[in-house]
Each structure stands twice: as C-alpha cells, then as structure tokens.
GROMACS .gro file of C-alpha atoms in nm:
model
  428
    1MET     CA    1  -2.564  -2.539  -2.254
    2ARG     CA    2  -2.619  -2.199  -2.432
    3GLY     CA    3  -2.845  -2.071  -2.129
    4VAL     CA    4  -2.607  -2.150  -1.894
    5ALA     CA    5  -2.307  -1.974  -2.046
    6SER     CA    6  -2.505  -1.665  -2.126
    7VAL     CA    7  -2.647  -1.646  -1.724
    8GLU     CA    8  -2.252  -1.704  -1.608
    9GLN     CA    9  -2.207  -1.364  -1.861
   10ALA     CA   10  -2.445  -1.150  -1.727
   11VAL     CA   11  -2.389  -1.227  -1.384
   12GLY     CA   12  -1.978  -1.238  -1.518
   13MET     CA   13  -1.900  -1.521  -1.301
   14ASN     CA   14  -1.639  -1.742  -1.323
   15THR     CA   15  -1.705  -2.126  -1.367
   16THR     CA   16  -1.391  -2.259  -1.407
   17SER     CA   17  -1.287  -2.556  -1.253
   18ASN     CA   18  -0.955  -2.649  -1.115
   19ALA     CA   19  -0.855  -2.764  -1.436
   20SER     CA   20  -0.471  -2.669  -1.648
   21LYS     CA   21  -0.625  -2.359  -1.888
   22HIS     CA   22  -0.403  -2.247  -2.112
   23ILE     CA   23  -0.374  -1.852  -2.184
   24ASP     CA   24  -0.216  -1.659  -2.453
   25GLY     CA   25  -0.162  -1.337  -2.496
   26PHE     CA   26  -0.164  -0.990  -2.281
   27GLU     CA   27  -0.537  -0.960  -2.340
   28ASP     CA   28  -0.620  -1.308  -2.270
   29THR     CA   29  -0.423  -1.281  -1.932
   30VAL     CA   30  -0.633  -0.968  -1.891
   31LYS     CA   31  -0.979  -1.105  -1.969
   32ASP     CA   32  -0.940  -1.460  -1.787
   33PHE     CA   33  -0.797  -1.290  -1.474
   34TRP     CA   34  -1.126  -1.080  -1.458
   35VAL     CA   35  -1.340  -1.344  -1.503
   36SER     CA   36  -1.113  -1.558  -1.205
   37ARG     CA   37  -1.065  -1.300  -0.990
   38PRO     CA   38  -0.999  -1.386  -0.623
   39ARG     CA   39  -1.335  -1.385  -0.389
   40ARG     CA   40  -1.271  -1.211  -0.081
   41PRO     CA   41  -1.313  -1.488   0.172
   42ARG     CA   42  -1.563  -1.497   0.472
   43HIS     CA   43  -1.312  -1.636   0.740
   44GLY     CA   44  -0.959  -1.582   0.771
   45ARG     CA   45  -0.912  -1.199   0.665
   46LYS     CA   46  -0.820  -0.908   0.878
   47LEU     CA   47  -1.075  -0.690   0.765
   48ALA     CA   48  -1.235  -0.695   0.398
   49GLY     CA   49  -1.084  -1.010   0.287
   50VAL     CA   50  -0.923  -0.837  -0.053
   51ALA     CA   51  -0.531  -0.987   0.087
   52ALA     CA   52  -0.665  -1.331   0.199
   53GLY     CA   53  -0.815  -1.351  -0.132
   54VAL     CA   54  -0.525  -1.313  -0.288
   55SER     CA   55  -0.330  -1.566  -0.128
   56ASN     CA   56  -0.614  -1.783  -0.163
   57ARG     CA   57  -0.590  -1.783  -0.547
   58TYR     CA   58  -0.294  -1.777  -0.690
   59GLY     CA   59  -0.102  -1.948  -0.317
   60VAL     CA   60   0.090  -1.652  -0.139
   61ASP     CA   61   0.164  -1.652   0.196
   62PRO     CA   62  -0.135  -1.347   0.312
   63ALA     CA   63   0.120  -1.203   0.505
   64VAL     CA   64   0.348  -1.126   0.221
   65VAL     CA   65   0.018  -0.959   0.025
   66ARG     CA   66  -0.064  -0.772   0.300
   67VAL     CA   67   0.281  -0.627   0.395
   68ALA     CA   68   0.242  -0.532   0.006
   69PHE     CA   69  -0.012  -0.314   0.090
   70VAL     CA   70   0.160  -0.152   0.338
   71VAL     CA   71   0.483  -0.049   0.177
   72LEU     CA   72   0.254  -0.013  -0.160
   73THR     CA   73   0.040   0.265   0.140
   74VAL     CA   74   0.403   0.389   0.208
   75PHE     CA   75   0.579   0.379  -0.116
   76GLY     CA   76   0.326   0.664  -0.324
   77GLY     CA   77   0.040   0.613  -0.099
   78ILE     CA   78  -0.126   0.365  -0.370
   79GLY     CA   79  -0.173   0.092  -0.176
   80LEU     CA   80  -0.520   0.230  -0.015
   81PRO     CA   81  -0.715   0.285  -0.352
   82LEU     CA   82  -0.576  -0.065  -0.450
   83TYR     CA   83  -0.712  -0.195  -0.149
   84LEU     CA   84  -1.075  -0.025  -0.212
   85LEU     CA   85  -1.080  -0.122  -0.539
   86GLY     CA   86  -1.031  -0.496  -0.468
   87TRP     CA   87  -1.303  -0.445  -0.203
   88LEU     CA   88  -1.551  -0.295  -0.480
   89LEU     CA   89  -1.476  -0.538  -0.740
   90PHE     CA   90  -1.356  -0.873  -0.586
   91ALA     CA   91  -1.727  -1.118  -0.437
   92GLU     CA   92  -1.769  -1.230  -0.123
   93GLU     CA   93  -1.795  -1.642  -0.120
   94GLY     CA   94  -2.136  -1.737  -0.195
   95ASP     CA   95  -2.241  -1.403  -0.366
   96GLU     CA   96  -2.354  -1.376  -0.708
   97THR     CA   97  -2.118  -1.064  -0.825
   98SER     CA   98  -1.901  -0.796  -0.658
   99GLY     CA   99  -2.021  -0.467  -0.506
  100ALA     CA  100  -1.975  -0.240  -0.780
  101GLU     CA  101  -2.157  -0.509  -1.029
  102SER     CA  102  -2.443  -0.520  -0.799
  103LEU     CA  103  -2.460  -0.132  -0.797
  104VAL     CA  104  -2.516  -0.140  -1.199
  105GLY     CA  105  -2.822  -0.473  -1.169
  106ARG     CA  106  -2.573  -0.717  -1.219
  107GLY     CA  107  -2.660  -0.985  -0.953
  108ARG     CA  108  -2.660  -0.951  -0.598
  109SER     CA  109  -2.437  -0.862  -0.375
  110SER     CA  110  -2.375  -0.912   0.062
  111MET     CA  111  -2.243  -0.581  -0.007
  112SER     CA  112  -2.565  -0.265   0.033
  113LYS     CA  113  -2.529  -0.054  -0.246
  114GLY     CA  114  -2.509   0.201   0.021
  115PHE     CA  115  -2.194   0.100   0.118
  116ALA     CA  116  -2.054   0.019  -0.217
  117LEU     CA  117  -2.193   0.362  -0.359
  118LEU     CA  118  -1.983   0.526  -0.008
  119LEU     CA  119  -1.661   0.327  -0.094
  120CYS     CA  120  -1.673   0.456  -0.483
  121VAL     CA  121  -1.705   0.823  -0.291
  122VAL     CA  122  -1.360   0.729  -0.108
  123LEU     CA  123  -1.147   0.598  -0.343
  124VAL     CA  124  -1.181   0.919  -0.600
  125PRO     CA  125  -1.009   1.183  -0.302
  126LEU     CA  126  -0.801   0.877  -0.209
  127SER     CA  127  -0.661   0.804  -0.537
  128GLY     CA  128  -0.599   1.204  -0.615
  129TRP     CA  129  -0.449   1.165  -0.322
  130ALA     CA  130  -0.221   0.920  -0.408
  131PHE     CA  131  -0.129   1.063  -0.729
  132ALA     CA  132  -0.048   1.405  -0.627
  133GLY     CA  133   0.042   1.421  -0.324
  134SER     CA  134   0.312   1.137  -0.316
  135TRP     CA  135   0.605   1.238  -0.059
  136ILE     CA  136   0.849   1.021  -0.353
  137ASP     CA  137   0.827   1.213  -0.661
  138GLY     CA  138   0.599   0.932  -0.939
  139GLY     CA  139   0.572   0.681  -0.622
  140ALA     CA  140   0.242   0.621  -0.739
  141PHE     CA  141   0.311   0.550  -1.042
  142ILE     CA  142   0.581   0.319  -1.030
  143GLY     CA  143   0.389   0.157  -0.764
  144LEU     CA  144   0.124   0.064  -1.025
  145ALA     CA  145   0.323  -0.007  -1.230
  146LEU     CA  146   0.501  -0.287  -1.014
  147VAL     CA  147   0.112  -0.437  -0.914
  148VAL     CA  148  -0.010  -0.460  -1.237
  149ALA     CA  149   0.310  -0.634  -1.357
  150GLY     CA  150   0.347  -0.844  -1.052
  151VAL     CA  151  -0.046  -0.960  -1.107
  152TYR     CA  152   0.033  -1.030  -1.474
  153LEU     CA  153   0.302  -1.265  -1.438
  154LEU     CA  154   0.117  -1.394  -1.101
  155HIS     CA  155  -0.117  -1.466  -1.316
  156ARG     CA  156   0.059  -1.613  -1.670
  157GLY     CA  157   0.181  -1.834  -1.357
  158ARG     CA  158  -0.058  -1.913  -1.159
  159GLY     CA  159  -0.359  -1.860  -1.284
  160HIS     CA  160  -0.413  -2.198  -1.459
  161ALA     CA  161  -0.460  -2.309  -1.060
  162ARG     CA  162  -0.695  -2.285  -0.820
  163ARG     CA  163  -0.958  -2.135  -1.002
  164PRO     CA  164  -1.278  -2.006  -0.772
  165GLU     CA  165  -1.560  -2.201  -0.840
  166PRO     CA  166  -1.876  -2.066  -0.916
  167THR     CA  167  -2.121  -1.988  -0.593
  168GLY     CA  168  -2.456  -1.784  -0.542
  169TYR     CA  169  -2.682  -1.759  -0.856
  170THR     CA  170  -2.467  -1.927  -1.087
  171ALA     CA  171  -2.446  -2.234  -0.910
  172GLY     CA  172  -2.775  -2.229  -0.853
  173TYR     CA  173  -2.930  -2.205  -1.181
  174SER     CA  174  -2.672  -2.442  -1.306
  175SER     CA  175  -2.752  -2.717  -1.070
  176ALA     CA  176  -3.127  -2.617  -1.166
  177ILE     CA  177  -3.041  -2.698  -1.560
  178GLY     CA  178  -2.899  -2.994  -1.488
  179SER     CA  179  -3.159  -3.110  -1.356
  180ALA     CA  180  -3.433  -2.998  -1.727
  181GLU     CA  181  -3.295  -2.975  -2.037
  182GLN     CA  182  -3.514  -2.770  -2.296
  183GLY     CA  183  -3.710  -2.928  -2.552
  184ALA     CA  184  -3.634  -2.841  -2.955
  185TRP     CA  185  -4.000  -2.669  -2.975
  186GLY     CA  186  -4.143  -2.610  -2.641
  187ALA     CA  187  -4.115  -2.609  -2.261
  188PRO     CA  188  -3.831  -2.819  -2.078
  189VAL     CA  189  -3.836  -3.189  -2.065
  190ILE     CA  190  -3.764  -3.308  -1.716
  191GLN     CA  191  -3.509  -3.563  -1.669
  192ALA     CA  192  -3.635  -3.844  -1.411
  193PRO     CA  193  -3.363  -3.849  -1.141
  194ALA     CA  194  -3.075  -4.141  -1.219
  195GLU     CA  195  -3.224  -4.370  -0.897
  196TRP     CA  196  -3.564  -4.379  -1.010
  197ASP     CA  197  -3.695  -4.768  -1.196
  198ALA     CA  198  -3.996  -4.707  -1.392
  199LEU     CA  199  -3.948  -5.155  -1.295
  200GLY     CA  200  -4.002  -5.143  -0.934
  201ALA     CA  201  -3.644  -5.385  -0.950
  202ASP     CA  202  -3.356  -5.325  -0.752
  203PRO     CA  203  -3.119  -5.094  -0.993
  204GLN     CA  204  -2.852  -5.339  -0.912
  205GLY     CA  205  -3.002  -5.669  -1.005
  206TRP     CA  206  -3.088  -5.612  -1.370
  207ARG     CA  207  -2.906  -5.432  -1.668
  208LEU     CA  208  -3.011  -5.395  -2.019
  209ALA     CA  209  -2.799  -5.528  -2.293
  210GLY     CA  210  -2.560  -5.253  -2.459
  211ALA     CA  211  -2.590  -5.029  -2.170
  212ALA     CA  212  -2.230  -4.777  -2.190
  213GLU     CA  213  -2.042  -4.856  -1.909
  214PRO     CA  214  -1.983  -4.569  -1.625
  215ALA     CA  215  -1.727  -4.313  -1.744
  216PRO     CA  216  -1.447  -4.391  -1.449
  217PRO     CA  217  -1.370  -4.126  -1.266
  218PRO     CA  218  -1.088  -3.821  -1.382
  219PRO     CA  219  -0.730  -3.914  -1.220
  220THR     CA  220  -0.647  -3.690  -0.995
  221GLU     CA  221  -0.330  -3.482  -0.977
  222PRO     CA  222  -0.084  -3.557  -0.777
  223SER     CA  223   0.030  -3.331  -0.551
  224PRO     CA  224   0.336  -3.072  -0.631
  225PRO     CA  225   0.661  -3.245  -0.430
  226PRO     CA  226   0.717  -2.957  -0.188
  227ARG     CA  227   0.958  -2.662  -0.275
  228ARG     CA  228   1.281  -2.643  -0.159
  229LYS     CA  229   1.333  -2.336   0.078
  230SER     CA  230   1.577  -2.062  -0.161
  231LYS     CA  231   1.797  -1.818   0.036
  232ILE     CA  232   1.643  -1.529  -0.135
  233GLY     CA  233   1.568  -1.347   0.251
  234PHE     CA  234   1.940  -1.381   0.351
  235ALA     CA  235   1.943  -1.207   0.013
  236THR     CA  236   1.758  -0.953   0.014
  237LEU     CA  237   1.864  -0.839   0.347
  238GLY     CA  238   2.194  -0.825   0.279
  239VAL     CA  239   2.085  -0.563  -0.026
  240ALA     CA  240   1.855  -0.432   0.152
  241LEU     CA  241   2.107  -0.311   0.424
  242ALA     CA  242   2.395  -0.185   0.137
  243VAL     CA  243   2.143   0.009   0.011
  244GLY     CA  244   2.063   0.144   0.329
  245GLY     CA  245   2.388   0.226   0.459
  246VAL     CA  246   2.511   0.386   0.105
  247GLY     CA  247   2.134   0.590   0.126
  248ALA     CA  248   2.229   0.718   0.478
  249ALA     CA  249   2.622   0.787   0.434
  250LEU     CA  250   2.489   0.978   0.089
  251ALA     CA  251   2.222   1.180   0.316
  252VAL     CA  252   2.442   1.277   0.598
  253GLY     CA  253   2.718   1.381   0.296
  254GLY     CA  254   2.478   1.599   0.205
  255GLU     CA  255   2.315   1.477  -0.110
  256PRO     CA  256   2.032   1.687  -0.253
  257TRP     CA  257   1.831   1.341  -0.324
  258PHE     CA  258   1.924   1.091  -0.068
  259THR     CA  259   1.705   1.283   0.216
  260PRO     CA  260   1.569   0.984   0.511
  261THR     CA  261   1.234   0.940   0.306
  262HIS     CA  262   1.415   0.856  -0.004
  263VAL     CA  263   1.636   0.620   0.185
  264VAL     CA  264   1.302   0.452   0.364
  265GLY     CA  265   1.167   0.378   0.084
  266LEU     CA  266   1.481   0.299  -0.147
  267VAL     CA  267   1.503  -0.005   0.140
  268LEU     CA  268   1.144  -0.053   0.187
  269ALA     CA  269   1.160  -0.129  -0.251
  270VAL     CA  270   1.386  -0.376  -0.185
  271LEU     CA  271   1.258  -0.576   0.105
  272GLY     CA  272   0.921  -0.577  -0.103
  273ALA     CA  273   1.110  -0.739  -0.420
  274GLY     CA  274   1.247  -1.007  -0.182
  275MET     CA  275   0.919  -1.061  -0.053
  276VAL     CA  276   0.723  -1.108  -0.430
  277ALA     CA  277   1.040  -1.339  -0.569
  278GLY     CA  278   1.031  -1.555  -0.223
  279SER     CA  279   0.669  -1.634  -0.260
  280PHE     CA  280   0.799  -1.789  -0.623
  281LEU     CA  281   1.117  -1.920  -0.488
  282GLY     CA  282   1.026  -2.030  -0.129
  283GLY     CA  283   1.149  -1.826   0.202
  284GLY     CA  284   1.159  -1.430   0.246
  285ARG     CA  285   0.888  -1.445   0.517
  286GLY     CA  286   1.137  -1.346   0.809
  287LEU     CA  287   1.203  -1.028   0.600
  288LEU     CA  288   0.805  -0.921   0.736
  289TRP     CA  289   0.933  -0.874   1.062
  290LEU     CA  290   1.198  -0.610   0.937
  291ALA     CA  291   0.931  -0.424   0.676
  292VAL     CA  292   0.686  -0.403   0.925
  293PRO     CA  293   0.874  -0.128   1.161
  294LEU     CA  294   1.030   0.026   0.877
  295SER     CA  295   0.702   0.110   0.747
  296LEU     CA  296   0.599   0.271   1.049
  297LEU     CA  297   0.923   0.473   1.045
  298GLY     CA  298   0.871   0.573   0.705
  299LEU     CA  299   0.520   0.700   0.786
  300ALA     CA  300   0.672   0.876   1.070
  301VAL     CA  301   0.936   1.040   0.838
  302GLY     CA  302   0.630   1.154   0.606
  303THR     CA  303   0.473   1.290   0.906
  304PHE     CA  304   0.806   1.499   1.039
  305PRO     CA  305   0.909   1.642   0.682
  306ALA     CA  306   1.326   1.571   0.712
  307GLU     CA  307   1.435   1.709   0.379
  308ASP     CA  308   1.599   1.968   0.481
  309PHE     CA  309   1.751   1.856   0.779
  310ARG     CA  310   2.132   1.738   0.710
  311GLY     CA  311   2.461   1.847   0.823
  312GLY     CA  312   2.587   1.533   1.073
  313PHE     CA  313   2.484   1.396   1.427
  314GLY     CA  314   2.566   1.582   1.740
  315ASN     CA  315   2.578   1.899   1.933
  316LEU     CA  316   2.647   2.220   1.723
  317HIS     CA  317   2.737   2.558   1.902
  318ALA     CA  318   2.837   2.851   1.733
  319THR     CA  319   2.907   3.232   1.921
  320PRO     CA  320   2.982   3.450   1.621
  321SER     CA  321   3.171   3.793   1.679
  322SER     CA  322   3.092   3.953   1.372
  323ALA     CA  323   2.830   3.929   1.083
  324GLU     CA  324   3.065   3.796   0.833
  325GLN     CA  325   3.101   3.480   1.060
  326VAL     CA  326   2.755   3.410   1.082
  327LEU     CA  327   2.669   3.124   0.878
  328PRO     CA  328   2.377   3.117   0.611
  329ARG     CA  329   2.250   2.818   0.754
  330TYR     CA  330   2.311   2.588   1.045
  331ASP     CA  331   2.254   2.218   0.972
  332ARG     CA  332   2.149   1.893   1.219
  333THR     CA  333   1.997   1.573   1.182
  334ALA     CA  334   2.031   1.475   1.505
  335GLY     CA  335   2.133   1.687   1.773
  336ASP     CA  336   2.117   2.023   1.962
  337ILE     CA  337   2.199   2.395   1.801
  338ARG     CA  338   2.284   2.633   2.009
  339LEU     CA  339   2.402   3.010   1.842
  340ASP     CA  340   2.474   3.311   2.062
  341LEU     CA  341   2.410   3.603   1.856
  342THR     CA  342   2.520   3.883   2.221
  343GLU     CA  343   2.870   3.886   2.095
  344LEU     CA  344   2.844   4.019   1.760
  345SER     CA  345   2.975   4.373   1.632
  346GLY     CA  346   2.897   4.649   1.434
  347THR     CA  347   2.596   4.775   1.215
  348ALA     CA  348   2.560   4.512   0.913
  349PRO     CA  349   2.241   4.279   0.923
  350VAL     CA  350   2.241   3.963   1.016
  351GLU     CA  351   2.040   3.679   0.814
  352THR     CA  352   2.084   3.279   0.908
  353SER     CA  353   1.875   3.030   0.943
  354LEU     CA  354   1.836   2.688   1.130
  355HIS     CA  355   1.710   2.359   1.053
  356ASN     CA  356   1.803   2.030   1.335
  357GLY     CA  357   1.573   1.653   1.209
  358ALA     CA  358   1.559   1.571   1.591
  359GLY     CA  359   1.681   1.784   1.864
  360SER     CA  360   1.669   2.103   2.045
  361ILE     CA  361   1.715   2.450   1.861
  362THR     CA  362   1.833   2.808   2.110
  363VAL     CA  363   1.928   3.156   1.977
  364LEU     CA  364   2.065   3.447   2.156
  365VAL     CA  365   1.999   3.731   2.025
  366PRO     CA  366   2.081   4.085   2.184
  367ARG     CA  367   1.851   4.290   2.405
  368ASP     CA  368   1.800   4.548   2.160
  369ALA     CA  369   1.772   4.425   1.848
  370ASP     CA  370   1.547   4.417   1.580
  371VAL     CA  371   1.446   4.092   1.522
  372THR     CA  372   1.248   3.884   1.239
  373TYR     CA  373   1.152   3.557   1.312
  374THR     CA  374   1.037   3.195   1.188
  375CYS     CA  375   0.968   2.917   1.414
  376GLU     CA  376   0.849   2.601   1.365
  377ALA     CA  377   0.841   2.298   1.526
  378SER     CA  378   0.701   1.947   1.362
  379LEU     CA  379   0.665   1.802   1.722
  380GLY     CA  380   0.787   1.958   2.053
  381ASN     CA  381   0.757   2.310   2.162
  382VAL     CA  382   0.819   2.713   2.050
  383ASP     CA  383   0.910   2.971   2.255
  384CYS     CA  384   0.997   3.285   2.015
  385LEU     CA  385   1.059   3.585   2.174
  386GLY     CA  386   0.713   3.530   2.421
  387ARG     CA  387   0.518   3.433   2.203
  388GLU     CA  388   0.406   3.017   2.226
  389GLY     CA  389   0.302   2.719   2.057
  390ALA     CA  390   0.296   2.384   2.142
  391GLY     CA  391   0.191   2.012   1.950
  392LEU     CA  392   0.249   1.859   1.633
  393ASN     CA  393   0.218   2.032   1.309
  394THR     CA  394   0.111   2.369   1.472
  395PRO     CA  395   0.135   2.643   1.209
  396ALA     CA  396   0.459   2.859   1.218
  397ILE     CA  397   0.509   3.160   1.415
  398ARG     CA  398   0.609   3.444   1.252
  399GLY     CA  399   0.697   3.812   1.361
  400VAL     CA  400   0.902   4.087   1.480
  401ASP     CA  401   1.045   4.240   1.766
  402THR     CA  402   1.220   4.563   1.826
  403GLY     CA  403   1.362   4.501   2.195
  404THR     CA  404   1.378   4.700   2.508
  405ALA     CA  405   1.477   5.024   2.306
  406GLY     CA  406   1.249   5.047   2.044
  407THR     CA  407   1.389   5.005   1.638
  408GLY     CA  408   1.732   5.132   1.558
  409GLY     CA  409   1.921   4.816   1.686
  410LEU     CA  410   2.080   4.560   1.536
  411ASP     CA  411   1.851   4.404   1.242
  412ILE     CA  412   1.876   3.997   1.283
  413THR     CA  413   1.680   3.770   1.037
  414LEU     CA  414   1.606   3.440   1.158
  415THR     CA  415   1.450   3.100   1.069
  416ALA     CA  416   1.434   2.818   1.268
  417ARG     CA  417   1.279   2.529   1.214
  418ALA     CA  418   1.265   2.130   1.418
  419GLY     CA  419   1.170   1.805   1.284
  420ALA     CA  420   1.132   1.687   1.625
  421GLY     CA  421   1.210   1.940   1.903
  422ASN     CA  422   1.204   2.276   2.123
  423VAL     CA  423   1.256   2.586   1.917
  424GLU     CA  424   1.372   2.915   2.138
  425VAL     CA  425   1.463   3.270   2.055
  426LEU     CA  426   1.556   3.465   2.328
  427ARG     CA  427   1.712   3.775   2.470
  428ASP     CA  428   2.055   3.776   2.634
   0.00000   0.00000   0.00000
C-alpha cells in the first residue's frame, strides 16, 4: 500500500524478503545495497557488530571480515574509519534506523544522539590520519578502492539472499496497516479478524459456494549443496611466502623501495586477497593464523621506523686509522655496530652516520676530539657523551662536546640511530 511504502522510504529501511531480486547496473546495485545494508546483531559480536553484520548479510566467515578490518588498518589505516562508518550507518537489530539517521530525525535508534555525534567527531581526524599519515604511499586510497570493489562484487553476487527483514517502527506500522484498510472517502475500515464468525458456527462446519481456495504455501527453495573445499589456502600461502622471501632479499640487498614495512604490507595484501577469494570458493580460513601475527608485526615495524636500516645481518666492527677510511654510512638490519675512531691520525674532519634496525651502536671517540652528535633510539637507552635518555620514541639527543682539552681537536660529526637497541658514544 502507498502508506506503507511512504513510511518505508522515510525511515530508509529494507522490507524486501529473502526472495531473489534482480539488480541491473552500478547505480541500482548501490541503491539496493543502501536499502538492504547489513544490520548489527545484538549477539555474536565482538565490539559494535559491524563485522558480524557484514558476515550475516553476505554469508562470509566473520573471522575473515574482522581480519580484513585489521589488515586495512595496518595497510593504509583505512580500517578504523570504515569500522566507525559502519557503526554509524548500520542499524542495530530491532532499531528503526541507524545512529547517523537518528541524528536528523529519521527514526529512533538505540544509539543515543550524543554517542552518534561523538562517533562523527572521532571519524573526522581518523579519516584525515588515514589519508595523510599512511606508512605506505597511497595505501589508504588503495585500501578504500579494494573495499568498494569487494563490497560491490559481494552485493552483485549475494545481495539477493539473506536480506534483512523489517524491524522496529516499519514492521509495527506494516502490521497495523495489515489490519486496517483506508476507505475511498474517509477513515480506515477495520477488517474483522479471519477467525470471527458472524453466525456463531464452527468455521470448519460450513463453506460458501464459490469461495476461493486458500493459496498454497510458496515452495521452499532447496538448500544449496555444500561447496567443495578449494585449495585456495595452500595457493595463497605459497604466493605469500614467495612474495615475502623475494621482498626480504631485495630489502637486505639495499633496494630503496623494499623496506620491512613495504614487505609486510605486500604479504598482508596477498593474504587478504586469498581470504576474500576463499570466502567465495571455500577454504582459506587457516590463513587467519598467519595474518593476525603478521598484522601485529606490521604495527611494530610501523612504530619502529626501519626504512633506513639496511646492510644485512650480523655484527659490524670497524677501526679506521684515517679520515679516508671512515665510511659515510654504517648500516645493519640486525646485529651490533661498533666503530672505534680512537686510532684516527691527521686533522681532516670526519663525518659519518650509523643506522641499526635491531641491535646496539657503540662509537669510541678520542679524548680531545670536538664531537658534534645526534643520537636516537626508538626503543632502548641512549648515552651520548654523558647525556642520557631511555624509553620508547624518546626525543633525539643533540649537542657538541669539545672533550677535556677544549676546542681545537679533531672535528668529528656523528649521527647514530637505532630502531630497537642501545646507542652509546664514549670517549676512550
């Protein structure tokens, strides 16, 4: 009826049954996704129910959806803003409308308007951080494009099934209209219930001639046969290991783009694609046990910037005897670096930098040298010619130390930076 249709359009809720619905074109797909968007369940959710709602709507393993949010958070930072957006735009089961729509008066929601407004406020800086502070160039845009493409394909393939039923205000209004018909000229005409008998006789004991036979119940669709498990998990694992191995080899070899953060991001992208494919073809759930710790590793690598730490693994000890033998840069991915400058001869100035991903840095300088230093450790202790610091991401220590004899000694300029380890600059 028109009254019901107008109310359903006003509150923006979906009233389509689980019957199949043909969708044509991109615009129709987007519109149908909006009117039949997932609902956040009250049970079986971990936080707000966004991942569980998407899982219930499209028949995807909820673990895959949750891992996708984690991967999108690490691979570009877009995962958190998307989760908050789903929290705002997906109505909870039993609500008339979503929290965002309740802010503009389009129905009632169990989410308070104050909390919905708070989510909107938090969403703005998170989105700005995702698109401006990504640790992979363009990662947020790539992640958003993958999400849009994935949701579009999911809705095209599975949008006709598992459509949410109307709840709350829409369902109640539809029920009320079902028991009252609007007359042609005025007030609604109340329909008598079907079990009411004006003659007071048993409804089963008499029958009017020419009465229409009750419509037979609609045939139930047979349940689809179980899908055969595919080998997508093994194939994805092989590709991920190959990508990780080649990327790590190129990173150790000094290729500029293949930093540890980029390698982790590439492997996570392969695992994410494999889990999405596995949700369609069957299989791939075991990839979760690799994706979760790798995501944590990606967060750790992002916290301790390792872009400048190359040079391989193992300890590096050097004792140059002249300024010409001092390298402009000493690098290690993991291991200890020890540079002894106490054997230097001559008066030529010396400038060098030392970078270590995981391990300690120790530099020995002559007693009478004039040292200009910059020392930094993302996680560890710093002791630079008597000036100390410790902790996580402590500010860099900078200064000039002229030694015991005052100015006029050998001029040395040092930069020492460690990801996880101690940094020491000591006098002999």
